[in-house]
Short mmCIF file of C-alpha atoms and ligand atoms in Angstrom, two decimals:
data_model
loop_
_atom_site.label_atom_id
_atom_site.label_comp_id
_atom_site.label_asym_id
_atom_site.label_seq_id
_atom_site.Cartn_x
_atom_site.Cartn_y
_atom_site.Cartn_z
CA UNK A 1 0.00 0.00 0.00
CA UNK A 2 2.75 2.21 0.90
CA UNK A 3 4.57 1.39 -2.10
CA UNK A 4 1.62 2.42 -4.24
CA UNK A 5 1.45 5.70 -2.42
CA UNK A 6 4.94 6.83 -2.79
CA UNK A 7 4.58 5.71 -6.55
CA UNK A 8 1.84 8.50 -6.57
CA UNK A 9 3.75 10.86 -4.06
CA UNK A 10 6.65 10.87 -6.83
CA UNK A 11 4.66 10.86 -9.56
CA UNK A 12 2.80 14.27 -8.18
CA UNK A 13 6.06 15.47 -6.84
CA UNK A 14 7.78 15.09 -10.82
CA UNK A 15 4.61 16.68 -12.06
CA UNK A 16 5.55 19.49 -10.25
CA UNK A 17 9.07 19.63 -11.39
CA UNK A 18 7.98 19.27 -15.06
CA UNK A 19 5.39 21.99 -15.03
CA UNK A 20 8.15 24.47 -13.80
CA UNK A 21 10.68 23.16 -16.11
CA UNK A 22 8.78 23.53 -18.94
CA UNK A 23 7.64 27.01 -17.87
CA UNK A 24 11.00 27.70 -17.59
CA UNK A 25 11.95 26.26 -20.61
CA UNK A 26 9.11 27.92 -22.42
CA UNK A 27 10.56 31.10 -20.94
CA UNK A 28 14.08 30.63 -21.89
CA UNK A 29 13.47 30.01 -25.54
CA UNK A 30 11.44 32.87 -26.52
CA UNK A 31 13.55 35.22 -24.61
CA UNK A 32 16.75 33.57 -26.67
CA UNK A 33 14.60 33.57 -30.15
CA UNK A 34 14.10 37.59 -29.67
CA UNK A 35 18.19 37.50 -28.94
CA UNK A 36 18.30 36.00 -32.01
CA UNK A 37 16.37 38.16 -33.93
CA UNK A 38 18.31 41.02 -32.57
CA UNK A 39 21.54 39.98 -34.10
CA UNK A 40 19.06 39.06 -37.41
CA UNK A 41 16.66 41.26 -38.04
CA UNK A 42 15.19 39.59 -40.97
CA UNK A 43 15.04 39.75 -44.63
CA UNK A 44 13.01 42.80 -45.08
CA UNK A 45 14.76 44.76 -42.42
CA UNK A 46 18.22 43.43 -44.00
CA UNK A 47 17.08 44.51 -47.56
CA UNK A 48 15.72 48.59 -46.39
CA UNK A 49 19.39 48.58 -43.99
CA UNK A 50 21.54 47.56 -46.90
CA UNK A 51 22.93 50.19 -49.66
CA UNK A 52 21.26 50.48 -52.60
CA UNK A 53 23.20 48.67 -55.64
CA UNK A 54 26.75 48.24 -53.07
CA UNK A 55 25.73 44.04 -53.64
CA UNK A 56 24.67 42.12 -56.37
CA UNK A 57 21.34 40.31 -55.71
CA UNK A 58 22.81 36.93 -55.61
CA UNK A 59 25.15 38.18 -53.25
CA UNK A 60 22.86 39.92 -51.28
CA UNK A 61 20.20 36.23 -51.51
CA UNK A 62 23.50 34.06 -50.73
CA UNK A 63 24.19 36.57 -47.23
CA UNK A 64 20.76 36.09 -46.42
CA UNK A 65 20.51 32.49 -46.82
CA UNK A 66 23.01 32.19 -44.72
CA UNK A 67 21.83 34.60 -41.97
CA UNK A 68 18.65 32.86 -42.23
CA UNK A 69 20.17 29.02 -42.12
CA UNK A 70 22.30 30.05 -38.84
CA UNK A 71 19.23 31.60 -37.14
CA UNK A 72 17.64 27.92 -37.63
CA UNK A 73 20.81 26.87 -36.34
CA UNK A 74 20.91 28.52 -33.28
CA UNK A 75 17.02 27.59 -32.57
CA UNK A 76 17.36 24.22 -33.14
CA UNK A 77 20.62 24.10 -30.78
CA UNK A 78 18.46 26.07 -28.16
CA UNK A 79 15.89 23.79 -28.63
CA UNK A 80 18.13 20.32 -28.51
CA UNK A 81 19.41 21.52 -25.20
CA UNK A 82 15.90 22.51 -23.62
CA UNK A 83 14.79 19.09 -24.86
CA UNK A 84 17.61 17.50 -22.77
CA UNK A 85 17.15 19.36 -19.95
CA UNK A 86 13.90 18.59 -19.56
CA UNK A 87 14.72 14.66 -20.27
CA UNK A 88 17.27 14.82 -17.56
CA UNK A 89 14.61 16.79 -15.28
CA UNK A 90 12.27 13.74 -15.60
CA UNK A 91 14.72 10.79 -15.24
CA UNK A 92 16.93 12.19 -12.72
CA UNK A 93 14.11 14.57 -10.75
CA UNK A 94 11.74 10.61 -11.05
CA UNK A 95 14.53 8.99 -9.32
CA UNK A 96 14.54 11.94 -6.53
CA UNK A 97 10.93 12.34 -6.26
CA UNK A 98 10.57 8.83 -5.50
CA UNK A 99 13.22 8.74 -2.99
CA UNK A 100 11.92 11.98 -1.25
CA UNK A 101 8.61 10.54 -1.28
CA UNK A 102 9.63 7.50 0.29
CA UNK A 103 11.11 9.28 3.02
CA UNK A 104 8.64 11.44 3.77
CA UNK A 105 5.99 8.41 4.11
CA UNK A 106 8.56 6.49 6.31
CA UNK A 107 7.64 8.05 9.53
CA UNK A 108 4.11 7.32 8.80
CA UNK A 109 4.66 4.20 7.39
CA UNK A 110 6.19 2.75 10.75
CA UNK A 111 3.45 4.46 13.36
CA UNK A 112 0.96 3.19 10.84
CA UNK A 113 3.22 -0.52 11.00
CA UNK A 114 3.20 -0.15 15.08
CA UNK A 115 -0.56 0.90 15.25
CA UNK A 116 -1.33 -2.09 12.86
CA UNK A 117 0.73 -4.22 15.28
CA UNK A 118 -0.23 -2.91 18.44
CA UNK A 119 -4.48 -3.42 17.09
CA UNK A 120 -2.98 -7.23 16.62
CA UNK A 121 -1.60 -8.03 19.87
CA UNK A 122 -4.41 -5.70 21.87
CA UNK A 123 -7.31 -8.05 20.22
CA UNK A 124 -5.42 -11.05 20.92
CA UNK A 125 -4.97 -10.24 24.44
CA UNK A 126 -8.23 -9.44 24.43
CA UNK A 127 -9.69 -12.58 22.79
CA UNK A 128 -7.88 -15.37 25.47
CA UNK A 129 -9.87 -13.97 28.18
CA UNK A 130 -13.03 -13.63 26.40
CA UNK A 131 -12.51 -16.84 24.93
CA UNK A 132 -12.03 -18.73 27.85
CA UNK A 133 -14.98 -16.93 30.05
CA UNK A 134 -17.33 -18.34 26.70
CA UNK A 135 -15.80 -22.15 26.89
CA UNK A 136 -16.23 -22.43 30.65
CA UNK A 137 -20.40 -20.93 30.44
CA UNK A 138 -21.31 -22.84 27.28
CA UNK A 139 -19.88 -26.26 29.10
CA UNK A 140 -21.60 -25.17 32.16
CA UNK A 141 -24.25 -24.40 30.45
CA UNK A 142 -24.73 -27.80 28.90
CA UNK A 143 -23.83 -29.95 32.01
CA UNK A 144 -27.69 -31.24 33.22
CA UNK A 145 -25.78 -31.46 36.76
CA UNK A 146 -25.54 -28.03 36.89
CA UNK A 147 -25.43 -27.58 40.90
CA UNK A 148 -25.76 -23.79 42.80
CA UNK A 149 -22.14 -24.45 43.70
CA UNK A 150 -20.90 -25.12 40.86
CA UNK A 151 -23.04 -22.41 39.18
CA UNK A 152 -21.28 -20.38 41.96
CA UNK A 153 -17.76 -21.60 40.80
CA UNK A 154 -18.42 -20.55 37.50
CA UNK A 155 -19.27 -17.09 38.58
CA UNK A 156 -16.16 -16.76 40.45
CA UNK A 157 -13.82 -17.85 37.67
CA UNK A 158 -15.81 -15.49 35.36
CA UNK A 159 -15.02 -12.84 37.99
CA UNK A 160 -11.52 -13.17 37.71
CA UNK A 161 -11.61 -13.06 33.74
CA UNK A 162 -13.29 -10.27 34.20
CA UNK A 163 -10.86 -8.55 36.21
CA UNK A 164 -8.07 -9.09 33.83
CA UNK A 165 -9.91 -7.80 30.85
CA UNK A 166 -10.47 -4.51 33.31
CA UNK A 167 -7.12 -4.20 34.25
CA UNK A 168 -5.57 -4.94 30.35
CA UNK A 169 -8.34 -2.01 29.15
CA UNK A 170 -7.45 0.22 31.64
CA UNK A 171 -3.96 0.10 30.85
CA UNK A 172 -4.51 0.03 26.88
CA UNK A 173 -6.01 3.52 28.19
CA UNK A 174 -3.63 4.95 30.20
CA UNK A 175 -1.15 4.02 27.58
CA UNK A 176 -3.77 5.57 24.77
CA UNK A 177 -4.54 8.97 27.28
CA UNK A 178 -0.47 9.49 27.70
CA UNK A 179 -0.37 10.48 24.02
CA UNK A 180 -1.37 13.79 25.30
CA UNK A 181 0.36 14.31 28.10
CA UNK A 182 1.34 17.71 29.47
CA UNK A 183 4.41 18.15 31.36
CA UNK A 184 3.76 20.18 34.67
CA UNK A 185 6.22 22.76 36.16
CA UNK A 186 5.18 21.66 39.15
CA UNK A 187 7.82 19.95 41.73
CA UNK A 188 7.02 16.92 43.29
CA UNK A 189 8.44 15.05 46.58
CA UNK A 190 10.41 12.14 45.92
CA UNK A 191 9.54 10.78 49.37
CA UNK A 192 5.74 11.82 49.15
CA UNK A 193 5.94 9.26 45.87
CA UNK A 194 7.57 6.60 47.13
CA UNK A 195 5.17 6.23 50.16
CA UNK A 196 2.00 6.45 48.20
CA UNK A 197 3.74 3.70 45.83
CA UNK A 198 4.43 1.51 48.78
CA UNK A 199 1.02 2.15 50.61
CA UNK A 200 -0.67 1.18 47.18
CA UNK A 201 1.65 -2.11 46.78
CA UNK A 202 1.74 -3.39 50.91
CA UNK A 203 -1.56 -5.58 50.63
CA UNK A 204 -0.05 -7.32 48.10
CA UNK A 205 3.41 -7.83 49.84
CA UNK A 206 1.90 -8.42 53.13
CA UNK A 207 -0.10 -11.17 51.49
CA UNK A 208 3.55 -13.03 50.35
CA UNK A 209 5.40 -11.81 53.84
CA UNK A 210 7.32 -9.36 51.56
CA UNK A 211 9.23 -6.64 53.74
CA UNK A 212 9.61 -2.92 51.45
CA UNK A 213 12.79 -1.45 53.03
CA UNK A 214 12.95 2.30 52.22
CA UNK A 215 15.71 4.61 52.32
CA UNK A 216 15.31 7.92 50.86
CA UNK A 217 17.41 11.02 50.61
CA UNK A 218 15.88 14.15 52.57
CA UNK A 219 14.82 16.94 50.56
CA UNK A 220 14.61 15.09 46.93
CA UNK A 221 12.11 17.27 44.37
CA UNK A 222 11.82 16.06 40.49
CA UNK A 223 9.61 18.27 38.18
CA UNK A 224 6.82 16.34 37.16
CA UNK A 225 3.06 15.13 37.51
CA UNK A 226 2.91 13.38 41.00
CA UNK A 227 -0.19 11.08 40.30
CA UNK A 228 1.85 10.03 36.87
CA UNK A 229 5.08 9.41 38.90
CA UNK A 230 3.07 7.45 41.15
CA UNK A 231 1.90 5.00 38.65
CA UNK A 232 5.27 4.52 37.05
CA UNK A 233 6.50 3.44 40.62
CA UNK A 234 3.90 1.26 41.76
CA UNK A 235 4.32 -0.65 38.39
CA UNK A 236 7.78 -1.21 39.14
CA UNK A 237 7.08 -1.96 42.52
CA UNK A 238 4.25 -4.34 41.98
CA UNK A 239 6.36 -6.48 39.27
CA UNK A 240 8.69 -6.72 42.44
CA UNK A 241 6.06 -8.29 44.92
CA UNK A 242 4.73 -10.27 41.84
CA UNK A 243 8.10 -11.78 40.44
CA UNK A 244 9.15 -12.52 43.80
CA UNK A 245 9.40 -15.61 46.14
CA UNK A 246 7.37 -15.12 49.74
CA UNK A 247 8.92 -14.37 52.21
CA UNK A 248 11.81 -12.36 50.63
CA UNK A 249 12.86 -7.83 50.85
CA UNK A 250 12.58 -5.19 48.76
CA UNK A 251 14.56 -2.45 49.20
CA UNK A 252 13.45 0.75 47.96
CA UNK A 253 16.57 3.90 47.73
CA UNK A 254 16.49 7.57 46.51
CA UNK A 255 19.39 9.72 45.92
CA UNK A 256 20.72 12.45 43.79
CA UNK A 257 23.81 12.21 41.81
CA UNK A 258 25.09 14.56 39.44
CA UNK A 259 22.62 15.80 37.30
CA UNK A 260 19.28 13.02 38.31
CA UNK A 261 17.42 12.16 41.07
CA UNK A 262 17.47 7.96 41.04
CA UNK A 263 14.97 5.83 42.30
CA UNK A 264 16.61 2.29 42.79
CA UNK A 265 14.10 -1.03 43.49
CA UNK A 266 15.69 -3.67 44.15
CA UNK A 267 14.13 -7.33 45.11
CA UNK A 268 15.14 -11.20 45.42
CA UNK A 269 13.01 -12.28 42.76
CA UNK A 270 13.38 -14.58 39.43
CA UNK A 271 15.37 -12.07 37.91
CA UNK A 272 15.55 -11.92 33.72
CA UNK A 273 17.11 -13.49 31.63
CA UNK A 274 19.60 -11.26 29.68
CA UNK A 275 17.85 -11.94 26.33
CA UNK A 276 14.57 -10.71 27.90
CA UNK A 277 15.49 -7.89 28.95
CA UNK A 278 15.61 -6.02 26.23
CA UNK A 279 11.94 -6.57 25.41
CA UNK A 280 10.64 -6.22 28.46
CA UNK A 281 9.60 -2.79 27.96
CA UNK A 282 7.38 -3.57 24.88
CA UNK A 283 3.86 -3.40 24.99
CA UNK A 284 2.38 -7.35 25.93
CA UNK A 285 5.49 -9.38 26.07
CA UNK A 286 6.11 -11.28 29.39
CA UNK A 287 9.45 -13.82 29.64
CA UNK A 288 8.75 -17.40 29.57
CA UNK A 289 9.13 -17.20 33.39
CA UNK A 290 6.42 -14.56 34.35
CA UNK A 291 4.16 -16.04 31.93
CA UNK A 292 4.70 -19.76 34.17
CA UNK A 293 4.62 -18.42 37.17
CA UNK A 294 1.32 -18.88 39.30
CA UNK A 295 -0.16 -16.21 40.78
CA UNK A 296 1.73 -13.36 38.73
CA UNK A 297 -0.91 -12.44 35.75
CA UNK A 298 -0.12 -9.56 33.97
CA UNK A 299 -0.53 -8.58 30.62
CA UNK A 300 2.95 -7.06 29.75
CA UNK A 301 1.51 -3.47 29.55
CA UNK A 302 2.87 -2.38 32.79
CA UNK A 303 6.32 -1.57 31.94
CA UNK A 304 5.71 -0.02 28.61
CA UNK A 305 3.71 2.70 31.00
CA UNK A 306 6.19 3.16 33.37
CA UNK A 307 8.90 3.57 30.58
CA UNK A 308 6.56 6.05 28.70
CA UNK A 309 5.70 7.82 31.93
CA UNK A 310 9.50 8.49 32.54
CA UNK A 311 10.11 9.24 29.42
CA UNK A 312 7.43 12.12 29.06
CA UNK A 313 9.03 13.24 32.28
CA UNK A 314 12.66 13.53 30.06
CA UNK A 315 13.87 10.05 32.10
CA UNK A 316 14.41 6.82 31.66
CA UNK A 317 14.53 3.25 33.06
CA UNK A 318 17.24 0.67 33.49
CA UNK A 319 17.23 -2.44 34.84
CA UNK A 320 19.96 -4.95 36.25
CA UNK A 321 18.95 -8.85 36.53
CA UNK A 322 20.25 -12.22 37.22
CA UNK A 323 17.75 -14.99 36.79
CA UNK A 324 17.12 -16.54 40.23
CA UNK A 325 19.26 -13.98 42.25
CA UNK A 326 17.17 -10.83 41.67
CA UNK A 327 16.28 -6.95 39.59
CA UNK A 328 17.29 -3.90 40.28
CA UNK A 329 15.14 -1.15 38.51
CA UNK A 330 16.01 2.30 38.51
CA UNK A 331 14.34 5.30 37.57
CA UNK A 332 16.60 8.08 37.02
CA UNK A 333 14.61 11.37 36.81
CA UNK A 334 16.35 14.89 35.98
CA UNK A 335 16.01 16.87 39.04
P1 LIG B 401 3.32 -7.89 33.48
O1 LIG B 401 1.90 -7.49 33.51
O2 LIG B 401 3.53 -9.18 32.78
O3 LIG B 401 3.98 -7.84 34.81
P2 LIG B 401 5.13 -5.75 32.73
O4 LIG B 401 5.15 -4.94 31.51
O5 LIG B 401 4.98 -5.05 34.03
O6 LIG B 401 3.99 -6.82 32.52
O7 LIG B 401 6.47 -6.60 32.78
C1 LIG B 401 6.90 -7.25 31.61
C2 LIG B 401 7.67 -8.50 31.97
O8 LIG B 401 8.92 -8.14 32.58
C3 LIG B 401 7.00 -9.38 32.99
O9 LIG B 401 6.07 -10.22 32.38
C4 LIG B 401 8.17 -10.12 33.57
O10 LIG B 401 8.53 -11.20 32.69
C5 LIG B 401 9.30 -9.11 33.51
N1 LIG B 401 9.51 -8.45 34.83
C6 LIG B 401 9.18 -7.19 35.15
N2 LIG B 401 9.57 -6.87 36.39
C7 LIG B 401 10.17 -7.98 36.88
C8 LIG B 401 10.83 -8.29 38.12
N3 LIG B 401 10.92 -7.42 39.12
N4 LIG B 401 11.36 -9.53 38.26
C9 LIG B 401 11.29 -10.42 37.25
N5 LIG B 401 10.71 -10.20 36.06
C10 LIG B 401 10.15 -8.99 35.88
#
């Protein structure tokens, strides 16, 4: 399709070309032809500017011939080089159309490649639950045996479905909403962030007997949108309770180096595998591990919000891991 387009891009593009080289062209050749005539007046004007009876009249036909057969000359050169021009115009200027078309449909080519891929994966992520929620009621629908507690099972696991499509469509929407995000002037505490991200997160880690250590630099501001900030840390923070064993810490740190203020999480989790960790920050991919491990659903959206949060806020994210041992995320923000 994109092909096609550019094909049509460059053939508008040359269009344009040709139409002003051919103006020009136009241009150029009568302004040479009245030269021309300058230097040759023409026969009549010749024969009143010539004195009477000085040439004979096949003299006088001969010069004028000749005047005449150089004046066709000089067109015809005039005209042979126009002609090339214009030839060269339309091969070379094709060639260049097409490769200035090309890239200016590039960008939209690839956010028209990711939207195309993102609709893909979205709708299958979409689908499994939905799928599986209509399996489970159809069979109970069709078992005769049907008792109130089972019924009652049913509900419960439909429940759960339920709250997974939530949670995937509300973070296709955040992800969709931070497309227009505005960054505030406003300065937010570090600490004031962190303990809203680890009151949000301590159900979950009491519920495993996971300890959140915290040790934060006094005084730490970042420029920013607090509830934003927020949501990029408890993401962070909630992949560590998820990823990790009961029973295990996570230490939390802030400081300020140089020119950033870092935020450091650290846990004793599954850690990544090196080859994973370069993807992790795409939109719906989990490592083999997540995906196997009970208990930790997820939809691989999470990151790919916190990364785009930071971003927006001029940051980024890295991450340290060593499968088995335990990650270390960091979000360094400029302070
Ligand atoms: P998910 O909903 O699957 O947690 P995320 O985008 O938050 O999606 O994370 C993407 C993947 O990165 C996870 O599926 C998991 O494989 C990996 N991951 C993220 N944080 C951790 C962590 N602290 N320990 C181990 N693996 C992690």
């Amino acid at each position: 399709m994109f092909h096609k387009t550019s094909t049509k891009l460059a053939g508008l593009y040359l269009a344009i070309m040709m139409v002003i080289g051919l103006f020009f062209s136009f241009n150029v050749y009568q302004i040479s032809t009245q030269e021309f005539r300058r230097g040759f007046p023409g026969r009549d004007i010749i024969l009143q500017r010539l004195p009477m009876g000085q040439f004979d009249p096949e003299t006088r036909d001969r010069f004028i011939a000749e005047q005449e057969s150089r004046l066709m000359q000089a067109k015809e050169r005039v005209i042979g080089r126009l002609v090339m021009t214009n030839l060269l115009i339309l091969i070379g200027g094709g060639i260049l159309c097409y490769f200035l078309a090309r890239r200016t449909l590039k960008p939209i080519e690839e956010s028209h490649n990711a939207l195309e891929r993102f609709t893909a994966d979205a709708s299958h992520e979409l689908r499994t639950p939905i799928t599986a929620m209509q399996s489970e009621i159809e069979v109970a629908l069709m078992d005769p045996k049907l008792t109130l507690g089972k019924a009652k099972q049913q509900l419960q696991s439909n429940l759960e479905e339920l709250a997974k499509l939530t949670a995937l469509s509300e973070g296709l929407l955040k992800l969709a909403q931070l497309k227009d995000f505005k960054l505030s002037d406003k300065q937010v505490q570090i600490d004031s962030i962190i303990n809203e991200a680890i009151t949000r997160i301590k159900p979950l880690a009491k519920s495993k007997n996971i300890v959140i250590n915290s040790k934060v630099e006094d005084g730490l501001t970042v420029t920013g949108d607090k509830p934003s900030l927020i949501e990029a840390l408890t993401i962070i923070l909630d992949n560590a309770v998820k990823y990790s064993p009961a029973k295990t810490e996570i230490t939390i740190t802030a400081h300020k180096n140089q020119k950033n203020v870092d935020i450091v999480v650290e846990d004793n989790g599954i850690g990544i595998k090196a080859t994973e960790l370069t993807h992790i920050f795409d939109r719906f991919y989990r490592a083999d591990a997540a995906r196997s491990k009970q208990g930790a659903d997820g939809y691989g959206v999470g990151l790919a919000i916190a990364k785009t949060i930071t971003e927006l806020h001029h940051g980024k994210i890295t991450v340290v891991s060593k499968p088995g041992k335990g990650s270390t995320f960091t979000i360094h923000l400029a302070s």
